[in-house]
Amino acid sequence: MNMEDLKRSSLVEMETKEENDTERKGNPTPELTTYGGIKLGWIQGVLIPCLLNIWGVMLFLRISWIVAQAGVALTILIVLLSALVCVLTTLSLSAICTNGQVQGGGVYYLVSRSLGAEFGASVGIIFACANSVAASMNTIGFCESLNELLKSNGLKIIDNDVNDIRLVGTIALLMMCLICAVGMDWETKTQNFLITVIVVAIAAYVTGAFIGPTSGVQQAQGFVGINLETAAINIWPDFRHSDGVNHNFFTVFAMFFPAVTGVQAGANICGDLKDPATAIPKGTFLALAISFTSYLAMSVLCGTGALRDASGNLQDLVNNKLDSCKPNCLYGLHNNYSIMQLMSLSSSFIYAGCWAATLSTALTNLLSVPRLIQALGVDRIYPGLIFFAKPYGKHGEPYRGYVLTFLVSLLFLLIANLNTIAPLITNFYLASYALINFCTFHAAFIKPISWRPSFKYYNTWLSFVGFVLCIAIMVVVSWVTALATLFVFIALYLLVLYRNPEGVDWGSSTEAHRYMELVWALVQASRPTHSTQSGQSAQAAHSARSYRPQLLLLAGRPPARAQLLHLAHLITKVGSFVVVADITESPLSYTEKTSRKQIGESWLRSRKIRGFYTLLDGFSFESGVRALIQSAGLGKLAPNIMLIGYKSNWMKDQPDSLRSYVRVIQLAFEHHLALAVYRASSEALRRRANKIVLRAREAAASPLARPQADIMNADSNLDISNTEGEKDDKTQLTNYGMEDMTKSLILKESNVSQTQLKSPSAEISLNTYNFEQPLLSDNENDSLDAWWLYDDGGLNILLPYIIARHKTKIPLRIFALAKAGLQITDAENRMRDLLNKFRIDYSSLTMVQGINKIPTQPSIDFFASLVQPVMRNESNECFITEAELDVHRAKTYRQLRLRELLLENSIDASLVVITLPMPRKGAVSPALYMAWLEVLSRDLPPVLFVRGNDSSVLSA
């Protein structure tokens, strides 16, 4: 039975009762292994690639030189130190590989799914570069060996030097890329042949070393046979100046380490393995054991069987003065990279083995890089790599990736100096290994639920030791290169972090760590502090200092309330958040809810709003708000301000709807929340648009302006975007830098009907403003007016201060009521002292007098006509009676008088913030309360009513 047949039905199927094969089997993420490629076992897929990658250019061309520099003892130490790094990394790599399904992408895939996309992509690019350069290094090694062969036979192509290396290397590199691009089956057959040649070459060398020299010429050139005297001479180091470098232990280590960087070869093609979880640990550890044994054996044989310096002169051999030629000797371990050909049964075996080792390692590197690039492109981490990720053919070969790899490798091949390239890539490989070890340490230390590797022989602290060891070696080998590697890594990391690509939520240990820290911080923040009564005032002051406006926004679908969301965004820019609530009375299906949530969350994310979208279905408006107030947020991350839009149709709406709206306002205060109500009428927005256009006209008509066609007239009913002459006006405004300012306030006919525009009380559809169109502009002629009428804890001052702070040029004007019995000068001085104490920046302060005066008759008549449609004779909580008007006449007159002051002082403001009247439950009807709000906001610019919960939010 197929395992997919046992897969349970999805929620959608259970809900809709539809049998859909595609949905039943799920929609897995596209994998790089779905093209029907050949699947390899652990020998063919891991053991042989690892051996071919480890048995590289150093095996036959540089191991003798390393022994000459470091001596047998330190060479063994170098090999063992390299082995320690590789073994620790392999333990970590095996743990990661066996923790879930492994797909294509090699080291990038492993690290990104463990530590996250930022780490994975960064180390993936570094690793791809290192492998590309390693392919160049091994190709140069092949060319060096070929040059030696040609030189020994008196032949050359161009100069027997760098130009020959560049020419032959380019051809070899191109041929290897073509072999890789042909497909896995051809590459596999090539690898089998190459590994056989290398094994035969090693066997020939070991046999020849034990047999010893067969002629005096061999002895004169430094091969004297295995003996204790030679071993005693070569046991200790003899560091010399070579290729412009004064060598020491770590420079020699840097030369050797690229030789053992093949432990990841199996992981590089993990998508092509039958069972990566089993194959990678088994194949890699066996490859390490075989390869390091061979390196140790060959190092000891070189050090005990050949001299460091030899003249090649038979007479010097007879006189026992082979090293008399120092420092100009031509033969010996120090001077002849081809001494292993001399020690072998036949030089032909070593040449063949050297070519096989170098070309096979280059082939393995060239094979892995395009697949890594393809994985990065498929995940869309770096946009520039998407082009190179396109798969071709039934095996999904990344041909474009091969072209890119060829070009990068060719660039370094043209350097044509193996000793220059080798130290460059050592740091890149060490950085990659450090990240692999850190991945395992981090995951094992954090212990997310998903961390369940089937490979049990790893250890948390061994992985940490591996990480520290890699970093330490990087710094000691070359701190300059280490810093450069770190800089590249940080740049790549920040690029992914800044872009924040979608679809990379892979449940990494970094995310698990963030989750644990978040939970810990929430629990710590929510713990009550056991303070004494004497310390309560200090605690209150601390609460005011740490106060952040955390909004519960009743917005419905975000796209329909764009400007309300923009206002919330301005308020929460200080480092807070907003919970955007969407309440619907009708129950929604799972599919509908999922779709609606995705749209809402995507909208918030695209506008970079720091907030959360929550959907409640099957609730009435009032019960839904009650549920949200009681359950939204966690601990101290619960909303402390409720923000709602103004109910513009309150006079025409059903009584129950009006009652529910006012009841929601009361609910906020009952649950100790602050409240903000936002209103922006079409008349106010139209007036603001006209003001900006007139401002543009004045700028265009200045003496500095060129003669232009007249700017269009803008009256209250004008649809700016539909007026003739728009093109000329737009051009003119652009010339004076005014286009962006006017464009942000154009009212389009498609969004707002002419009926809406002509109705002064009509609320403009919030779709009219795109999110990018600002509520406030950075203009000195605009203003933000704050009317602080009651002491509510200071929220009525704090919110406008926060909003104005994001607009550096817009002035904050403060209006406050003067207390009865105080001289206006004294009242103003007290208020200035208070604002200075709270460090509130403002442009002007006005103390308002005459709030208790009787309003003018036109204002009284306006109110009478306003409430006439909602007047009733009988007692009804949703309507207004004459008796209620008589009881609240003083309060009504106060609101009317305040309206007159608002029209007198704030008619040209961009936003007016007013203290919200308190809706006393049972004391005032919903209709009368809404009438008061209507009085305070009708014919005004956008108005934000604010009322705190009497908790202080301002700290001295």
Short mmCIF file of C-alpha atoms in Angstrom, two decimals, residues 293-613:
data_model
loop_
_atom_site.label_atom_id
_atom_site.label_comp_id
_atom_site.label_asym_id
_atom_site.label_seq_id
_atom_site.Cartn_x
_atom_site.Cartn_y
_atom_site.Cartn_z
CA THR A 293 45.07 7.24 6.81
CA SER A 294 46.44 7.70 3.30
CA TYR A 295 47.58 11.29 4.04
CA LEU A 296 49.36 10.18 7.23
CA ALA A 297 51.00 7.23 5.48
CA MET A 298 52.19 9.30 2.54
CA SER A 299 53.49 12.05 4.84
CA VAL A 300 55.53 9.55 6.87
CA LEU A 301 56.87 7.88 3.71
CA CYS A 302 57.92 11.25 2.28
CA GLY A 303 59.61 12.29 5.52
CA THR A 304 61.47 9.02 6.02
CA GLY A 305 62.41 8.29 2.42
CA ALA A 306 63.45 11.62 0.84
CA LEU A 307 65.78 14.49 1.66
CA ARG A 308 64.72 18.12 1.96
CA ASP A 309 67.47 19.32 -0.39
CA ALA A 310 69.43 17.53 -3.11
CA SER A 311 71.60 18.74 -5.96
CA GLY A 312 70.91 15.89 -8.38
CA ASN A 313 74.66 15.51 -8.92
CA LEU A 314 76.00 11.94 -8.70
CA GLN A 315 79.37 13.20 -7.50
CA ASP A 316 77.71 14.91 -4.53
CA LEU A 317 76.05 11.57 -3.79
CA VAL A 318 79.39 9.83 -3.74
CA ASN A 319 80.86 12.55 -1.53
CA ASN A 320 77.80 12.49 0.73
CA LYS A 321 77.21 16.22 0.06
CA LEU A 322 73.81 16.23 -1.63
CA ASP A 323 72.70 19.29 0.34
CA SER A 324 75.77 21.36 -0.50
CA CYS A 325 73.73 23.19 -3.09
CA LYS A 326 71.59 25.00 -0.50
CA PRO A 327 69.84 27.39 -0.91
CA ASN A 328 69.80 26.88 -4.68
CA CYS A 329 69.02 23.18 -4.87
CA LEU A 330 66.74 21.95 -7.63
CA TYR A 331 65.70 18.68 -6.06
CA GLY A 332 64.41 17.38 -2.74
CA LEU A 333 61.19 17.83 -0.79
CA HIS A 334 61.59 21.62 -0.55
CA ASN A 335 62.38 22.24 -4.19
CA ASN A 336 60.69 19.64 -6.35
CA TYR A 337 56.90 19.33 -6.27
CA SER A 338 57.21 16.17 -8.40
CA ILE A 339 59.35 14.13 -6.03
CA MET A 340 56.52 11.64 -5.55
CA GLN A 341 56.92 10.65 -9.21
CA LEU A 342 60.53 9.81 -8.32
CA MET A 343 59.49 7.64 -5.36
CA SER A 344 56.77 5.69 -7.18
CA LEU A 345 57.15 2.42 -9.04
CA SER A 346 56.64 4.49 -12.15
CA SER A 347 56.14 8.21 -12.65
CA SER A 348 53.30 7.37 -15.02
CA PHE A 349 51.19 6.12 -12.11
CA ILE A 350 51.69 9.37 -10.18
CA TYR A 351 50.96 11.54 -13.20
CA ALA A 352 47.79 9.57 -13.85
CA GLY A 353 46.85 9.62 -10.17
CA CYS A 354 47.53 13.35 -9.88
CA TRP A 355 45.39 14.09 -12.92
CA ALA A 356 42.64 11.83 -11.66
CA ALA A 357 42.73 13.36 -8.15
CA THR A 358 42.74 16.96 -9.33
CA LEU A 359 40.17 16.50 -12.07
CA SER A 360 37.87 14.38 -9.90
CA THR A 361 37.90 16.96 -7.10
CA ALA A 362 37.28 19.75 -9.58
CA LEU A 363 34.50 17.67 -11.12
CA THR A 364 32.84 17.13 -7.73
CA ASN A 365 33.06 20.84 -6.94
CA LEU A 366 31.66 21.83 -10.31
CA LEU A 367 28.81 19.38 -9.84
CA SER A 368 27.75 20.75 -6.44
CA VAL A 369 27.79 24.50 -7.08
CA PRO A 370 25.02 24.69 -9.74
CA ARG A 371 22.71 22.61 -7.56
CA LEU A 372 23.35 24.91 -4.61
CA ILE A 373 22.62 27.94 -6.81
CA GLN A 374 19.48 26.21 -8.04
CA ALA A 375 18.29 25.64 -4.48
CA LEU A 376 18.84 29.32 -3.63
CA GLY A 377 16.96 30.34 -6.76
CA VAL A 378 14.04 28.00 -6.11
CA ASP A 379 13.67 29.45 -2.61
CA ARG A 380 13.92 32.96 -4.14
CA ILE A 381 16.37 34.07 -1.47
CA TYR A 382 18.50 36.27 -3.72
CA PRO A 383 16.58 37.61 -6.76
CA GLY A 384 19.73 37.67 -8.90
CA LEU A 385 20.06 33.87 -8.68
CA ILE A 386 16.51 33.05 -9.82
CA PHE A 387 17.57 33.30 -13.47
CA PHE A 388 20.28 30.66 -12.94
CA ALA A 389 17.95 28.23 -11.16
CA LYS A 390 15.83 27.24 -14.15
CA PRO A 391 15.80 23.42 -14.56
CA TYR A 392 16.18 21.75 -17.95
CA GLY A 393 15.41 18.23 -19.11
CA LYS A 394 13.89 15.32 -17.26
CA HIS A 395 16.63 15.49 -14.61
CA GLY A 396 16.10 19.21 -13.97
CA GLU A 397 19.72 20.12 -14.72
CA PRO A 398 20.61 23.77 -13.90
CA TYR A 399 22.44 24.55 -17.16
CA ARG A 400 22.49 28.29 -16.47
CA GLY A 401 24.05 27.53 -13.10
CA TYR A 402 26.82 25.60 -14.85
CA VAL A 403 27.58 28.64 -17.00
CA LEU A 404 27.82 30.87 -13.92
CA THR A 405 30.03 28.34 -12.12
CA PHE A 406 32.31 28.09 -15.15
CA LEU A 407 32.75 31.87 -15.32
CA VAL A 408 33.56 32.22 -11.60
CA SER A 409 36.02 29.31 -11.68
CA LEU A 410 37.63 30.67 -14.84
CA LEU A 411 38.19 34.03 -13.15
CA PHE A 412 40.33 32.43 -10.43
CA LEU A 413 41.92 29.97 -12.82
CA LEU A 414 43.55 32.89 -14.62
CA ILE A 415 45.60 33.58 -11.45
CA ALA A 416 47.43 30.36 -12.35
CA ASN A 417 49.20 30.01 -8.98
CA LEU A 418 48.14 27.19 -6.68
CA ASN A 419 49.99 28.54 -3.63
CA THR A 420 48.15 31.86 -3.93
CA ILE A 421 44.68 30.38 -4.24
CA ALA A 422 44.83 27.68 -1.53
CA PRO A 423 44.97 30.01 1.53
CA LEU A 424 42.14 32.13 0.10
CA ILE A 425 39.59 29.35 0.24
CA THR A 426 40.71 27.93 3.60
CA ASN A 427 38.82 30.66 5.47
CA PHE A 428 35.71 30.19 3.33
CA TYR A 429 35.64 26.47 4.08
CA LEU A 430 36.35 27.02 7.78
CA ALA A 431 33.52 29.58 7.94
CA SER A 432 31.17 27.06 6.35
CA TYR A 433 32.23 24.33 8.77
CA ALA A 434 31.88 26.73 11.69
CA LEU A 435 28.26 27.40 10.69
CA ILE A 436 27.50 23.69 10.32
CA ASN A 437 28.82 23.06 13.84
CA PHE A 438 26.97 26.06 15.19
CA CYS A 439 23.73 24.82 13.59
CA THR A 440 23.93 21.55 15.45
CA PHE A 441 24.99 23.18 18.71
CA HIS A 442 22.20 25.74 18.51
CA ALA A 443 19.51 23.19 17.69
CA ALA A 444 20.72 20.72 20.33
CA PHE A 445 20.98 23.47 22.94
CA ILE A 446 17.60 25.03 22.20
CA LYS A 447 15.98 21.61 21.74
CA PRO A 448 12.98 22.55 19.57
CA ILE A 449 10.38 19.82 19.31
CA SER A 450 11.35 19.22 15.68
CA TRP A 451 14.97 18.40 16.65
CA ARG A 452 14.92 14.59 16.58
CA PRO A 453 17.98 13.39 14.61
CA SER A 454 18.21 9.66 14.10
CA PHE A 455 22.03 9.91 14.26
CA LYS A 456 22.68 9.65 18.00
CA TYR A 457 26.47 9.92 18.13
CA TYR A 458 26.68 13.71 18.05
CA ASN A 459 27.24 15.82 21.14
CA THR A 460 26.06 19.35 21.83
CA TRP A 461 29.35 20.52 23.27
CA LEU A 462 31.49 18.76 20.69
CA SER A 463 29.63 20.76 18.06
CA PHE A 464 30.37 23.92 20.03
CA VAL A 465 34.06 22.95 20.24
CA GLY A 466 34.04 22.43 16.47
CA PHE A 467 32.54 25.90 15.98
CA VAL A 468 35.09 27.60 18.24
CA LEU A 469 37.97 25.62 16.71
CA CYS A 470 37.04 26.68 13.17
CA ILE A 471 36.77 30.35 14.16
CA ALA A 472 40.07 30.24 16.05
CA ILE A 473 41.92 28.66 13.13
CA MET A 474 40.42 31.24 10.75
CA VAL A 475 41.76 34.10 12.85
CA VAL A 476 45.19 32.54 13.44
CA VAL A 477 45.72 31.58 9.80
CA SER A 478 44.87 35.06 8.50
CA TRP A 479 42.93 37.58 10.55
CA VAL A 480 42.61 39.83 7.49
CA THR A 481 40.99 37.09 5.42
CA ALA A 482 38.88 36.12 8.43
CA LEU A 483 37.59 39.70 8.72
CA ALA A 484 36.89 39.81 4.99
CA THR A 485 34.98 36.52 5.23
CA LEU A 486 33.04 37.85 8.22
CA PHE A 487 32.21 41.05 6.32
CA VAL A 488 30.92 39.10 3.31
CA PHE A 489 28.89 36.85 5.58
CA ILE A 490 27.31 39.78 7.46
CA ALA A 491 26.49 41.58 4.20
CA LEU A 492 24.77 38.49 2.79
CA TYR A 493 23.00 37.89 6.10
CA LEU A 494 21.67 41.45 6.33
CA LEU A 495 20.52 41.36 2.71
CA VAL A 496 18.28 38.36 3.40
CA LEU A 497 17.17 39.82 6.73
CA TYR A 498 16.23 43.13 5.06
CA ARG A 499 14.45 41.52 2.10
CA ASN A 500 12.57 39.08 4.33
CA PRO A 501 11.58 36.80 1.42
CA GLU A 502 8.22 35.09 1.64
CA GLY A 503 7.80 31.35 2.01
CA VAL A 504 10.92 30.76 4.12
CA ASP A 505 9.20 29.74 7.35
CA TRP A 506 10.99 26.42 7.78
CA GLY A 507 10.79 26.01 11.54
CA SER A 508 14.48 26.68 12.12
CA SER A 509 16.15 26.58 15.51
CA THR A 510 16.56 30.37 15.26
CA GLU A 511 12.78 30.71 15.12
CA ALA A 512 12.48 28.28 18.02
CA HIS A 513 14.97 30.38 19.98
CA ARG A 514 13.02 33.56 19.24
CA TYR A 515 9.85 31.84 20.34
CA MET A 516 11.40 30.72 23.62
CA GLU A 517 12.80 34.19 24.29
CA LEU A 518 9.42 35.72 23.49
CA VAL A 519 7.61 33.38 25.87
CA TRP A 520 10.17 34.01 28.60
CA ALA A 521 9.96 37.79 28.12
CA LEU A 522 6.15 37.71 28.18
CA VAL A 523 6.09 35.66 31.36
CA GLN A 524 8.68 37.89 33.03
CA ALA A 525 6.91 41.08 31.97
CA SER A 526 3.56 39.80 33.20
CA ARG A 527 4.75 38.85 36.68
CA PRO A 528 3.41 41.29 39.28
CA THR A 529 5.96 43.27 41.22
CA HIS A 530 5.47 42.94 44.98
CA SER A 531 5.97 46.55 45.92
CA THR A 532 5.22 48.21 49.21
CA GLN A 533 2.71 50.96 49.44
CA SER A 534 5.50 53.51 49.67
CA GLY A 535 6.86 52.25 46.37
CA GLN A 536 3.60 52.38 44.47
CA SER A 537 4.15 55.93 43.27
CA ALA A 538 7.56 54.95 41.91
CA GLN A 539 5.97 51.94 40.23
CA ALA A 540 3.34 54.18 38.63
CA ALA A 541 6.07 56.49 37.35
CA HIS A 542 7.89 53.49 35.90
CA SER A 543 4.66 52.37 34.18
CA ALA A 544 4.30 55.82 32.62
CA ARG A 545 7.91 55.73 31.37
CA SER A 546 7.43 52.31 29.81
CA TYR A 547 4.00 53.09 28.36
CA ARG A 548 3.40 52.19 24.71
CA PRO A 549 0.12 52.73 22.84
CA GLN A 550 -1.07 49.20 21.96
CA LEU A 551 -4.10 49.42 19.71
CA LEU A 552 -7.16 47.26 19.23
CA LEU A 553 -8.42 48.56 15.89
CA LEU A 554 -11.98 47.72 14.86
CA ALA A 555 -11.39 48.07 11.14
CA GLY A 556 -13.07 45.15 9.42
CA ARG A 557 -11.22 44.27 6.23
CA PRO A 558 -7.99 46.30 6.13
CA PRO A 559 -8.22 47.38 2.45
CA ALA A 560 -11.57 49.04 3.22
CA ARG A 561 -10.14 51.14 6.07
CA ALA A 562 -6.82 52.26 4.63
CA GLN A 563 -6.65 55.69 6.23
CA LEU A 564 -7.72 54.34 9.61
CA LEU A 565 -4.89 51.82 9.33
CA HIS A 566 -2.51 54.61 8.36
CA LEU A 567 -3.46 56.52 11.51
CA ALA A 568 -2.86 53.39 13.60
CA HIS A 569 0.49 52.96 11.85
CA LEU A 570 1.54 56.50 12.79
CA ILE A 571 0.63 55.87 16.42
CA THR A 572 2.39 52.50 16.70
CA LYS A 573 5.61 53.56 14.95
CA VAL A 574 7.09 54.21 18.40
CA GLY A 575 7.73 50.49 18.79
CA SER A 576 4.26 49.21 19.53
CA PHE A 577 1.69 47.16 17.66
CA VAL A 578 -1.91 47.12 16.50
CA VAL A 579 -4.42 44.26 16.56
CA VAL A 580 -6.66 44.71 13.51
CA ALA A 581 -10.03 43.13 14.30
CA ASP A 582 -12.48 41.94 11.65
CA ILE A 583 -15.84 40.88 13.12
CA THR A 584 -18.55 39.27 11.01
CA GLU A 585 -21.90 38.01 12.22
CA SER A 586 -22.23 35.22 9.66
CA PRO A 587 -20.18 32.06 10.25
CA LEU A 588 -17.46 31.48 7.65
CA SER A 589 -16.11 28.24 6.26
CA TYR A 590 -12.51 27.26 6.89
CA THR A 591 -11.60 28.18 3.31
CA GLU A 592 -13.27 31.58 3.57
CA LYS A 593 -11.57 32.34 6.89
CA THR A 594 -8.17 31.27 5.58
CA SER A 595 -8.53 33.38 2.46
CA ARG A 596 -9.71 36.41 4.41
CA LYS A 597 -6.85 36.08 6.90
CA GLN A 598 -4.29 35.76 4.14
CA ILE A 599 -5.59 38.91 2.44
CA GLY A 600 -5.60 40.87 5.70
CA GLU A 601 -2.15 39.72 6.81
CA SER A 602 -0.69 40.29 3.36
CA TRP A 603 -2.12 43.81 3.29
CA LEU A 604 -0.57 44.67 6.66
CA ARG A 605 2.74 43.11 5.69
CA SER A 606 2.94 44.95 2.35
CA ARG A 607 2.39 48.29 4.16
CA LYS A 608 4.95 47.36 6.83
CA ILE A 609 2.39 47.81 9.60
CA ARG A 610 3.58 46.30 12.86
CA GLY A 611 0.44 44.44 13.77
CA PHE A 612 -1.75 41.36 13.75
CA TYR A 613 -4.94 40.60 11.89
#
